[in-house]
mmCIF file with all atom_site columns, C-alpha atoms in Angstrom:
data_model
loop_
_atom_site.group_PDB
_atom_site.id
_atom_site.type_symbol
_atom_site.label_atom_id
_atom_site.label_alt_id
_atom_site.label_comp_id
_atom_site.label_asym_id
_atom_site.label_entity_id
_atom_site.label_seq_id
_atom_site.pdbx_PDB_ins_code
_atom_site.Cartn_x
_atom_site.Cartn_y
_atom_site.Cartn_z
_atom_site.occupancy
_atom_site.B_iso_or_equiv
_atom_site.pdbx_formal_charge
_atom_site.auth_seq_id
_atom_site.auth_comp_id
_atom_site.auth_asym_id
_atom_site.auth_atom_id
_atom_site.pdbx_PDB_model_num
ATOM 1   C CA . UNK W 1 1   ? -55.991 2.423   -4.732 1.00 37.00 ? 109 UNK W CA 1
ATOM 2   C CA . UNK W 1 2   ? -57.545 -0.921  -3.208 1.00 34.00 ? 110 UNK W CA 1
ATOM 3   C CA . UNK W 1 3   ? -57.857 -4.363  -5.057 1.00 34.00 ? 111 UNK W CA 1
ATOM 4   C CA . UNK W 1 4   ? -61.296 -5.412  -5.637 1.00 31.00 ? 112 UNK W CA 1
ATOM 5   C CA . UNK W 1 5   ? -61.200 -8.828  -4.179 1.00 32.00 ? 113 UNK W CA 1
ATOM 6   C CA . UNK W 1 6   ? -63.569 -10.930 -2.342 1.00 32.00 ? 114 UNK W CA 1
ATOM 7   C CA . UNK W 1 7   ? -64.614 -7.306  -0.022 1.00 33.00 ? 115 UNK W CA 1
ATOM 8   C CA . UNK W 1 8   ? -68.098 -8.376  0.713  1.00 35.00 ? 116 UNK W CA 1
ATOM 9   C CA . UNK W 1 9   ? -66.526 -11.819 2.372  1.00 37.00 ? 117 UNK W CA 1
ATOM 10  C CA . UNK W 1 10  ? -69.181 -11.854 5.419  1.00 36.00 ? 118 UNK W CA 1
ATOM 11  C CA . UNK W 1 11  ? -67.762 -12.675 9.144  1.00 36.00 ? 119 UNK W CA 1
ATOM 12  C CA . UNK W 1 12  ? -69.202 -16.253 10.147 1.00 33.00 ? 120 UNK W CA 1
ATOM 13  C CA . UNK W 1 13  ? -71.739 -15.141 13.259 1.00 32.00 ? 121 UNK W CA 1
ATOM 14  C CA . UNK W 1 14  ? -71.442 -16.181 16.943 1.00 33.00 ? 122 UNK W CA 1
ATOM 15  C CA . UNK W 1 15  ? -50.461 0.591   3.580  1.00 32.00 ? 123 UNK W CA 1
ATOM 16  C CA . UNK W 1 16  ? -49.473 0.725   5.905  1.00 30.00 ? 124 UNK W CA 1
ATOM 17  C CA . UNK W 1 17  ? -48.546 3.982   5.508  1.00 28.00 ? 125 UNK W CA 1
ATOM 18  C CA . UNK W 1 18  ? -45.286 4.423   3.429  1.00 26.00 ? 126 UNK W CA 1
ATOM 19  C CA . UNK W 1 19  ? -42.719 6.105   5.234  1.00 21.00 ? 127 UNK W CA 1
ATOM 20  C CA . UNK W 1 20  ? -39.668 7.763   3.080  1.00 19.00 ? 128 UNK W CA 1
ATOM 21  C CA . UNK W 1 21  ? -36.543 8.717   3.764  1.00 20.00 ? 129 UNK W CA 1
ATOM 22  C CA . UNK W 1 22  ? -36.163 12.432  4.351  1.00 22.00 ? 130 UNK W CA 1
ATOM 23  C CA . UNK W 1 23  ? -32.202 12.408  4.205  1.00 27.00 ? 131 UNK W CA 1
ATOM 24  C CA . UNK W 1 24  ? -30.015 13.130  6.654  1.00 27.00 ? 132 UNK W CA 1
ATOM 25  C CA . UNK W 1 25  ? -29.329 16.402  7.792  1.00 30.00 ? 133 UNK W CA 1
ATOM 26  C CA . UNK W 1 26  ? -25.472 16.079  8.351  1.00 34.00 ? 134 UNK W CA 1
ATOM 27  C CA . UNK W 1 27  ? -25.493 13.900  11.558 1.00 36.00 ? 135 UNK W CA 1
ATOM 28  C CA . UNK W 1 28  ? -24.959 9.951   11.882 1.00 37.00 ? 136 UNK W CA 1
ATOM 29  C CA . UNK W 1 29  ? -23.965 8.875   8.632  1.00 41.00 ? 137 UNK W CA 1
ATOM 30  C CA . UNK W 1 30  ? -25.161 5.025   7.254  1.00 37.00 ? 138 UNK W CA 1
ATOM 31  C CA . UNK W 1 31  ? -22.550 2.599   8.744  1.00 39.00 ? 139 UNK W CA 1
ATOM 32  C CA . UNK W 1 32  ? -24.031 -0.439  6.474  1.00 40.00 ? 140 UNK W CA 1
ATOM 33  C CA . UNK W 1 33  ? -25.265 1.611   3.254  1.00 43.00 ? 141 UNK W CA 1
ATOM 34  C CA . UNK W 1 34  ? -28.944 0.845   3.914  1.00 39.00 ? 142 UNK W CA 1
ATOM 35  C CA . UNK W 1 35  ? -30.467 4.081   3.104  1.00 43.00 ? 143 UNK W CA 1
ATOM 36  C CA . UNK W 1 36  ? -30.526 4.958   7.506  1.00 41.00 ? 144 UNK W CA 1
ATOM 37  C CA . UNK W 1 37  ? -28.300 5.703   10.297 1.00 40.00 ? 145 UNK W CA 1
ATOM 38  C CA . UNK W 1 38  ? -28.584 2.652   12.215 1.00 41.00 ? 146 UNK W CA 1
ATOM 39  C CA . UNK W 1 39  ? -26.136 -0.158  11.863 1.00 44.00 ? 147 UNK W CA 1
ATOM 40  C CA . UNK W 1 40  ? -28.582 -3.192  11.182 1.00 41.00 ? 148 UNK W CA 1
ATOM 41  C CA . UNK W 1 41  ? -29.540 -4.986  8.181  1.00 44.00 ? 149 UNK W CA 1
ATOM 42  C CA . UNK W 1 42  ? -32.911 -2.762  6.833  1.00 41.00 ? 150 UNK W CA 1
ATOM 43  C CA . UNK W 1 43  ? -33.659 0.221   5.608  1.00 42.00 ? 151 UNK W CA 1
ATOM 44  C CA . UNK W 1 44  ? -35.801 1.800   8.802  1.00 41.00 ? 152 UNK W CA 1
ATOM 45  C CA . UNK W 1 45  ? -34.042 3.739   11.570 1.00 43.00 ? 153 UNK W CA 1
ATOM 46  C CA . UNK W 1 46  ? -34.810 1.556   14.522 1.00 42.00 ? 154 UNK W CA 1
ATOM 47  C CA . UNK W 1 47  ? -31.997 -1.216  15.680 1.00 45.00 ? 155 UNK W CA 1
ATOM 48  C CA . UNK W 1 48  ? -34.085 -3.873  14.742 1.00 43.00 ? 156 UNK W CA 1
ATOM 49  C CA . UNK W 1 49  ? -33.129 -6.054  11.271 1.00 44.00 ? 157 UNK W CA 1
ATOM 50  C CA . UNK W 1 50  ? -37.084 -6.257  10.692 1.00 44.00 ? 158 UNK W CA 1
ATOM 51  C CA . UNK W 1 51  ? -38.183 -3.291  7.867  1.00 43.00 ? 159 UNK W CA 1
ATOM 52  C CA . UNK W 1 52  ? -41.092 -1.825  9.478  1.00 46.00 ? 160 UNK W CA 1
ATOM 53  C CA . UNK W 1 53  ? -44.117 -1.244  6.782  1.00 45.00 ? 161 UNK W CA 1
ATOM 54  C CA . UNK W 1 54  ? -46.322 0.075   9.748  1.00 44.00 ? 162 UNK W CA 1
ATOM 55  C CA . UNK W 1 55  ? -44.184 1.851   12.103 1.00 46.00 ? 163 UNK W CA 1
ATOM 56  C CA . UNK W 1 56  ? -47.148 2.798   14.704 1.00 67.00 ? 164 UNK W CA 1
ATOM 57  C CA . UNK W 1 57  ? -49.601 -0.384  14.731 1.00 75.00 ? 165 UNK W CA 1
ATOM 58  C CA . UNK W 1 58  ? -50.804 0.544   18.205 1.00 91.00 ? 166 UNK W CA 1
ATOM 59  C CA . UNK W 1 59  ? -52.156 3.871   16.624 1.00 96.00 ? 167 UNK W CA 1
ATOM 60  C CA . UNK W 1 60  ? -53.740 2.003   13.968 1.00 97.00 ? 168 UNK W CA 1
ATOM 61  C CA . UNK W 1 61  ? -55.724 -0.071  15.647 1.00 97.00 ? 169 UNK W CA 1
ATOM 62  C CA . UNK W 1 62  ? -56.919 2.522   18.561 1.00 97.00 ? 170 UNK W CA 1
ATOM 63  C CA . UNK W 1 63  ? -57.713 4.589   14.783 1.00 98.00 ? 171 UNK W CA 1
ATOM 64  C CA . UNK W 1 64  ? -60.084 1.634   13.677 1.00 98.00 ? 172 UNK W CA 1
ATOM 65  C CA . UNK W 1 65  ? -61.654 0.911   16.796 1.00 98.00 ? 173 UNK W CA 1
ATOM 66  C CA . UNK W 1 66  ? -62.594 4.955   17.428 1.00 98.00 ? 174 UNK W CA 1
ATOM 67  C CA . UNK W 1 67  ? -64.128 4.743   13.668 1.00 98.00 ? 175 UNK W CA 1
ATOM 68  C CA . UNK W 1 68  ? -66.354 1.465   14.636 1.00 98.00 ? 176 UNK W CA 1
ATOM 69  C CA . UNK W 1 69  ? -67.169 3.160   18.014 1.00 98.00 ? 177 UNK W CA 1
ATOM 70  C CA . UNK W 1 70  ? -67.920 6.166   16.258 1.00 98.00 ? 178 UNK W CA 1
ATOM 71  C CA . UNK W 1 71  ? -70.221 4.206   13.725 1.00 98.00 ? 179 UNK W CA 1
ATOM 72  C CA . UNK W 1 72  ? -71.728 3.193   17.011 1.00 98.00 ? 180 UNK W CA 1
ATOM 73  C CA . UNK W 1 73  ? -72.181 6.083   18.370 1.00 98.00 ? 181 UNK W CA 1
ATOM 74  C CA . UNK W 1 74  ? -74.258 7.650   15.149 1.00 98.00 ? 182 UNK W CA 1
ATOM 75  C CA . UNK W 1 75  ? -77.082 5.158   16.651 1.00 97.00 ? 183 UNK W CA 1
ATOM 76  C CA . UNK W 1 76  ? -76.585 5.899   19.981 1.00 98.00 ? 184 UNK W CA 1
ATOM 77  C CA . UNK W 1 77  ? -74.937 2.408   20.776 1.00 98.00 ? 185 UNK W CA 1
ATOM 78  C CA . UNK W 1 78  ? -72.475 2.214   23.581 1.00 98.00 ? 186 UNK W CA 1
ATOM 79  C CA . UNK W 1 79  ? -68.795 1.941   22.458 1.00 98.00 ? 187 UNK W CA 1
ATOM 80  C CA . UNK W 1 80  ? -66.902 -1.162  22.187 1.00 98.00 ? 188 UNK W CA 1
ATOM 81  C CA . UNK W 1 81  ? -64.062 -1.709  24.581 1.00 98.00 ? 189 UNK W CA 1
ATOM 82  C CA . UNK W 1 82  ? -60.547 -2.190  22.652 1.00 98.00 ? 190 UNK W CA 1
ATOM 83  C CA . UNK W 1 83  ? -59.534 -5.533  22.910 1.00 98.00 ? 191 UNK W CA 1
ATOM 84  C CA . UNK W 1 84  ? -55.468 -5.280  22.981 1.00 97.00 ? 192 UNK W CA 1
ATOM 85  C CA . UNK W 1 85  ? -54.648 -8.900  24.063 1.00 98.00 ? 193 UNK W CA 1
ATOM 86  C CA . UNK W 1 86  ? -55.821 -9.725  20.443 1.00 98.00 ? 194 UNK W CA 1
ATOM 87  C CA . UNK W 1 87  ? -54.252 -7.270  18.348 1.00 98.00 ? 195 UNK W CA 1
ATOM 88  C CA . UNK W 1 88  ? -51.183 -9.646  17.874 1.00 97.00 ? 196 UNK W CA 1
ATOM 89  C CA . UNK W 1 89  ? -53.361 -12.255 17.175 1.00 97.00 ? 197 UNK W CA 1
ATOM 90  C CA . UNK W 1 90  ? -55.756 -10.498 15.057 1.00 98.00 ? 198 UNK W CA 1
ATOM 91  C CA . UNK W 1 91  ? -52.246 -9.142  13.190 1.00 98.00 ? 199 UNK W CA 1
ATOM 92  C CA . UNK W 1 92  ? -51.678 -13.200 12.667 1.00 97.00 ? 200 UNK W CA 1
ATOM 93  C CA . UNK W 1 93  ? -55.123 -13.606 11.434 1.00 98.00 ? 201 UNK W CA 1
ATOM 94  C CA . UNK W 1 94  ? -54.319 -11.111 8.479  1.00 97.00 ? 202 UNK W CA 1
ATOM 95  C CA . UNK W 1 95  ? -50.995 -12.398 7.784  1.00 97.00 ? 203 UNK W CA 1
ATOM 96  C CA . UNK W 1 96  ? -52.463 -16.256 7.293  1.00 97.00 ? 204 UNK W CA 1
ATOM 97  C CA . UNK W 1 97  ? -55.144 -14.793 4.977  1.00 97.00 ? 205 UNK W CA 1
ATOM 98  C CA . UNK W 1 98  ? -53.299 -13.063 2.632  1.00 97.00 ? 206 UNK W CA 1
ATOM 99  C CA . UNK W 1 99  ? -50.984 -15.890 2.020  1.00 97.00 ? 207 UNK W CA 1
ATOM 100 C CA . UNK W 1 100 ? -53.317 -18.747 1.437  1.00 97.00 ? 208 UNK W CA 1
ATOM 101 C CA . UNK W 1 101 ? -55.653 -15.618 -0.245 1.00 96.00 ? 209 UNK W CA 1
ATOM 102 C CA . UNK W 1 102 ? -58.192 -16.602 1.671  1.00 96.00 ? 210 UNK W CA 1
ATOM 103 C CA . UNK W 1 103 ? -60.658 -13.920 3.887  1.00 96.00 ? 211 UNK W CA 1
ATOM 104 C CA . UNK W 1 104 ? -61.519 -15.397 7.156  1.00 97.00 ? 212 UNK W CA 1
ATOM 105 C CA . UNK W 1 105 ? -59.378 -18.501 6.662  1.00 96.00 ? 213 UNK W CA 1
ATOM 106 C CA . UNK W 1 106 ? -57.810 -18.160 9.838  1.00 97.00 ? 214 UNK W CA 1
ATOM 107 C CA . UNK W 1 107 ? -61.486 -16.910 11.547 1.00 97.00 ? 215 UNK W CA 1
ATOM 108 C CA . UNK W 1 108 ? -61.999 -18.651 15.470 1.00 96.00 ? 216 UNK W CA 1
ATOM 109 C CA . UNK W 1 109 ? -57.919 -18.680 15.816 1.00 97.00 ? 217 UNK W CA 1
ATOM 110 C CA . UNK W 1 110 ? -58.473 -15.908 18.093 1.00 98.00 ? 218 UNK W CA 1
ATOM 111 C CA . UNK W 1 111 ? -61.142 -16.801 20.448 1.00 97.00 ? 219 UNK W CA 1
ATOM 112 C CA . UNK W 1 112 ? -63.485 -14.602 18.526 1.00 98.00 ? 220 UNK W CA 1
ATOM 113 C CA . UNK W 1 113 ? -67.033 -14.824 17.891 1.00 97.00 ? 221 UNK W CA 1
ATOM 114 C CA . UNK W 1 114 ? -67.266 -12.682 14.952 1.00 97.00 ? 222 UNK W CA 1
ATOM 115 C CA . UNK W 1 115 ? -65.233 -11.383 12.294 1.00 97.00 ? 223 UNK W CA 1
ATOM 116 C CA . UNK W 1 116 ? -64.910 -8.502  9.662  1.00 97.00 ? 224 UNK W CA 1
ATOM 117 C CA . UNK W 1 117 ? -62.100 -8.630  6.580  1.00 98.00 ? 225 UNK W CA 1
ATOM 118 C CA . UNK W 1 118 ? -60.781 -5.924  4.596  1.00 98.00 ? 226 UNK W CA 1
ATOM 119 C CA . UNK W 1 119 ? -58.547 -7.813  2.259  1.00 98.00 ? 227 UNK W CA 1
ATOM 120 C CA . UNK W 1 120 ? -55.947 -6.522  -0.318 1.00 97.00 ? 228 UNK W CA 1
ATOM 121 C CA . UNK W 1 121 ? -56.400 -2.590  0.212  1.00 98.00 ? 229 UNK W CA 1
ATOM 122 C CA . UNK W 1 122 ? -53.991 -0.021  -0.588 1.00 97.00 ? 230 UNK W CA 1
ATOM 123 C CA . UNK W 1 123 ? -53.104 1.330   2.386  1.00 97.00 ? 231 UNK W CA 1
ATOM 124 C CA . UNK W 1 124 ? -54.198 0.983   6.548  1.00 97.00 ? 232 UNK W CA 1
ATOM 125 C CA . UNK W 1 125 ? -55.990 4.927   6.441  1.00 97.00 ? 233 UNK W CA 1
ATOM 126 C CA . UNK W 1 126 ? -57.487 3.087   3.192  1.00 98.00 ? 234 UNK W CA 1
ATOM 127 C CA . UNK W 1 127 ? -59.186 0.161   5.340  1.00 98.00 ? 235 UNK W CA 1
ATOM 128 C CA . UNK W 1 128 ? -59.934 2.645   8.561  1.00 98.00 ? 236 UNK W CA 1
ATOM 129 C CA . UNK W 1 129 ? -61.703 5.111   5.846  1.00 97.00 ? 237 UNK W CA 1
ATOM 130 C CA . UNK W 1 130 ? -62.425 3.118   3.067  1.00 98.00 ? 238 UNK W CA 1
ATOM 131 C CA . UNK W 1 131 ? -63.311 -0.252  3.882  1.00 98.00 ? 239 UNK W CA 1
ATOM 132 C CA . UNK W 1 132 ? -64.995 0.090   7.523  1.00 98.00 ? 240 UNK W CA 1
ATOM 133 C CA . UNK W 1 133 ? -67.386 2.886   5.941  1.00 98.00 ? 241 UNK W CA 1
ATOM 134 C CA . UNK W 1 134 ? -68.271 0.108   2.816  1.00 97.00 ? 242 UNK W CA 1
ATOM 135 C CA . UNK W 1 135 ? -68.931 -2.088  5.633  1.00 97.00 ? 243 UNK W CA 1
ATOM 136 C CA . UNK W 1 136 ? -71.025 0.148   7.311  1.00 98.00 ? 244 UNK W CA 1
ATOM 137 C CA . UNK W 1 137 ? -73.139 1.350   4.611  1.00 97.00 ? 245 UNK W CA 1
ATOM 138 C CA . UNK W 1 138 ? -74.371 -2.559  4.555  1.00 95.00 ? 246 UNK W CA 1
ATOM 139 C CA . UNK W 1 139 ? -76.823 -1.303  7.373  1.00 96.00 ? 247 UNK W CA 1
ATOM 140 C CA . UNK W 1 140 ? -79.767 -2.700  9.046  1.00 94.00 ? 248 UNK W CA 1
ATOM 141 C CA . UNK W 1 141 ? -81.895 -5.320  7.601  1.00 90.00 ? 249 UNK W CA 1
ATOM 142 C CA . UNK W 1 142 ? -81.905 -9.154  6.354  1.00 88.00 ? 250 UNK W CA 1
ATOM 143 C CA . UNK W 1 143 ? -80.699 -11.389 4.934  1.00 89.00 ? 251 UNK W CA 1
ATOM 144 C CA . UNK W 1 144 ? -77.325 -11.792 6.815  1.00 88.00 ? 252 UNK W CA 1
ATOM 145 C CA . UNK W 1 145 ? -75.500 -12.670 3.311  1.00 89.00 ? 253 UNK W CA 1
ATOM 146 C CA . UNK W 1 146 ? -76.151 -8.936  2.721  1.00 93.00 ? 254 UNK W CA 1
ATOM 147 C CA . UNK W 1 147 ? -75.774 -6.866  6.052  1.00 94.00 ? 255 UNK W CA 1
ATOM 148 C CA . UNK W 1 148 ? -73.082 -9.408  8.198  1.00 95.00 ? 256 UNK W CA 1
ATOM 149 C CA . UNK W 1 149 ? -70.550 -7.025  8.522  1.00 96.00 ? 257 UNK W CA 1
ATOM 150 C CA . UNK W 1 150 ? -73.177 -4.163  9.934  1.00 97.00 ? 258 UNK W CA 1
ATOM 151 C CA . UNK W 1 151 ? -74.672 -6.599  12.079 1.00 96.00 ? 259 UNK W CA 1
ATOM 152 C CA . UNK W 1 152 ? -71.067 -8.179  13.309 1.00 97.00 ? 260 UNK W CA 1
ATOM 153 C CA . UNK W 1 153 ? -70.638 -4.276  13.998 1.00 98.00 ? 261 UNK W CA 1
ATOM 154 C CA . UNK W 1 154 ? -73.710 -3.875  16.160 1.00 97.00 ? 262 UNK W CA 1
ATOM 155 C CA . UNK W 1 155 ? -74.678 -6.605  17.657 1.00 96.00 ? 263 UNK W CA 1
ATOM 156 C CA . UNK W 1 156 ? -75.182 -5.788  21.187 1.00 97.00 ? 264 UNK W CA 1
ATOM 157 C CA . UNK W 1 157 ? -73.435 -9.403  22.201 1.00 97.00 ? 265 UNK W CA 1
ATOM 158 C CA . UNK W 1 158 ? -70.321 -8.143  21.589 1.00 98.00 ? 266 UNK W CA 1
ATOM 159 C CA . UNK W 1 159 ? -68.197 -5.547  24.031 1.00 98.00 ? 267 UNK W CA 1
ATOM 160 C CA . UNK W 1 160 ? -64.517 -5.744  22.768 1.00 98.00 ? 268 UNK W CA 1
ATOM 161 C CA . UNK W 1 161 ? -63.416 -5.542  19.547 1.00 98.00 ? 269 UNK W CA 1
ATOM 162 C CA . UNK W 1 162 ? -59.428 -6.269  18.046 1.00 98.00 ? 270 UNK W CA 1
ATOM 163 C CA . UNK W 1 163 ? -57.908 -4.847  14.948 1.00 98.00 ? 271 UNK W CA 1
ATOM 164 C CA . UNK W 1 164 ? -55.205 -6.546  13.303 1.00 98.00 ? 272 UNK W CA 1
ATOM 165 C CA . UNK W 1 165 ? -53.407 -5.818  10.421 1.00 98.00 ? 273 UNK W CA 1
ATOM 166 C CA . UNK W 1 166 ? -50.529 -7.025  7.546  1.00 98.00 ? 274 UNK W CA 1
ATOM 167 C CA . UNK W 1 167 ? -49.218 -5.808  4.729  1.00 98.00 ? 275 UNK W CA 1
ATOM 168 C CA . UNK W 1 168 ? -47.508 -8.029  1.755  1.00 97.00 ? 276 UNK W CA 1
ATOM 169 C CA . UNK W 1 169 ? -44.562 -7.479  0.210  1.00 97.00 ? 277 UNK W CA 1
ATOM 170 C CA . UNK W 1 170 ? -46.389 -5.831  -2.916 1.00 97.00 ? 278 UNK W CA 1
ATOM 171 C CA . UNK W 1 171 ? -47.424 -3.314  -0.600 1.00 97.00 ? 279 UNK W CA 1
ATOM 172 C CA . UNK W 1 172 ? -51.260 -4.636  0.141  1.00 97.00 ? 280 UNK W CA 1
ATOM 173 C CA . UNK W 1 173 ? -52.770 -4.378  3.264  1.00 98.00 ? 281 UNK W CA 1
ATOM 174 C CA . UNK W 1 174 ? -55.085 -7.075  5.071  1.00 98.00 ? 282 UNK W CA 1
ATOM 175 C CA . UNK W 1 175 ? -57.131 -6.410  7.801  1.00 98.00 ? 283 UNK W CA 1
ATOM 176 C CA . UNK W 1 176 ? -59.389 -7.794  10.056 1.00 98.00 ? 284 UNK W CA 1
ATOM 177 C CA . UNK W 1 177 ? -61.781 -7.109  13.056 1.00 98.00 ? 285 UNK W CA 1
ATOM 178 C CA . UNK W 1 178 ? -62.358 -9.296  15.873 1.00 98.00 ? 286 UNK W CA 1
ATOM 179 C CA . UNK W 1 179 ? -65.775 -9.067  17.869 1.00 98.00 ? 287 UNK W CA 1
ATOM 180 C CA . UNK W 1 180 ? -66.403 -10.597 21.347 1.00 98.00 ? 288 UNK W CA 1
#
């Protein structure tokens, strides 16, 4: 499921995946009552007090850059290079935005020079599958009001690209894609 809001939000030019509990299978026991076998405040089994909604981010965002490479590569366009020293920034991008409910609100904070937004979908494989595909299917052509997020995705200026993502308390995820 993905909320229809404000998905065709153009980039200004130039859930996570729910993890359950699968019990325990006789060993550790739940020191703090928290549903896991660590002794910290949350309900995930690292030693962190943070709940983790996205437990692999790094996979996530090597995920959405293969599926805009391999958009890329469908028109025999070189691959973008993953742009990693972003990721946490790009990850702040997404946060900012879906608290002032605002796509590309925080747009430039990164050093970018384009940007795509996939705001309030249900899950990350949603936005990876879902969302960059939508954006895709913009294609070629003008005006820019109607193809930006194509265009951000081809444009030959651009050799790294940065995924970030967030997901709200209601369980909606916010994503966006950094170009450079």
């Amino acid at each position: 499921m993905r909320l229809v809001t404000s998905i065709f939000c153009l980039g200004i030019c130039g859930g996570a995946f729910g993890w359950t509990a699968c019990g325990d299978d006789g060993g550790g026991g739940d020191a703090d009552s928290d549903g896991d076998t660590d002794s910290d405040a949350d309900s995930d089994s690292d030693s962190d007090a943070d709940t983790d909604t996205d437990t692999d981010t790094d996979s996530d965002a090597n995920a959405c850059v293969d599926r805009i490479n391999g958009f890329r590569a469908t028109i025999d366009m070189p691959p973008l290079d993953r742009w990693t020293d972003a990721e946490s920034c790009c990850d702040g991008q997404a946060q900012s935005d879906s608290v002032t409910g605002t796509p590309h609100g925080a747009f430039g904070d990164c050093g970018e020079s384009a940007q795509n937004e996939c705001p309030g979908w249900g899950s990350i494989a949603d936005v990876i599958e879902g969302c960059l595909q939508m954006m895709w299917d913009e294609g070629p052509g003008e005006p820019y009001s109607e193809h930006g997020h194509y265009i951000n995705m081809t444009n030959t200026a651009y050799s790294e690209v940065a995924c970030g993502f967030y997901t709200t308390g209601t369980g909606s995820v916010w994503s966006v894609q950094d170009f450079r």
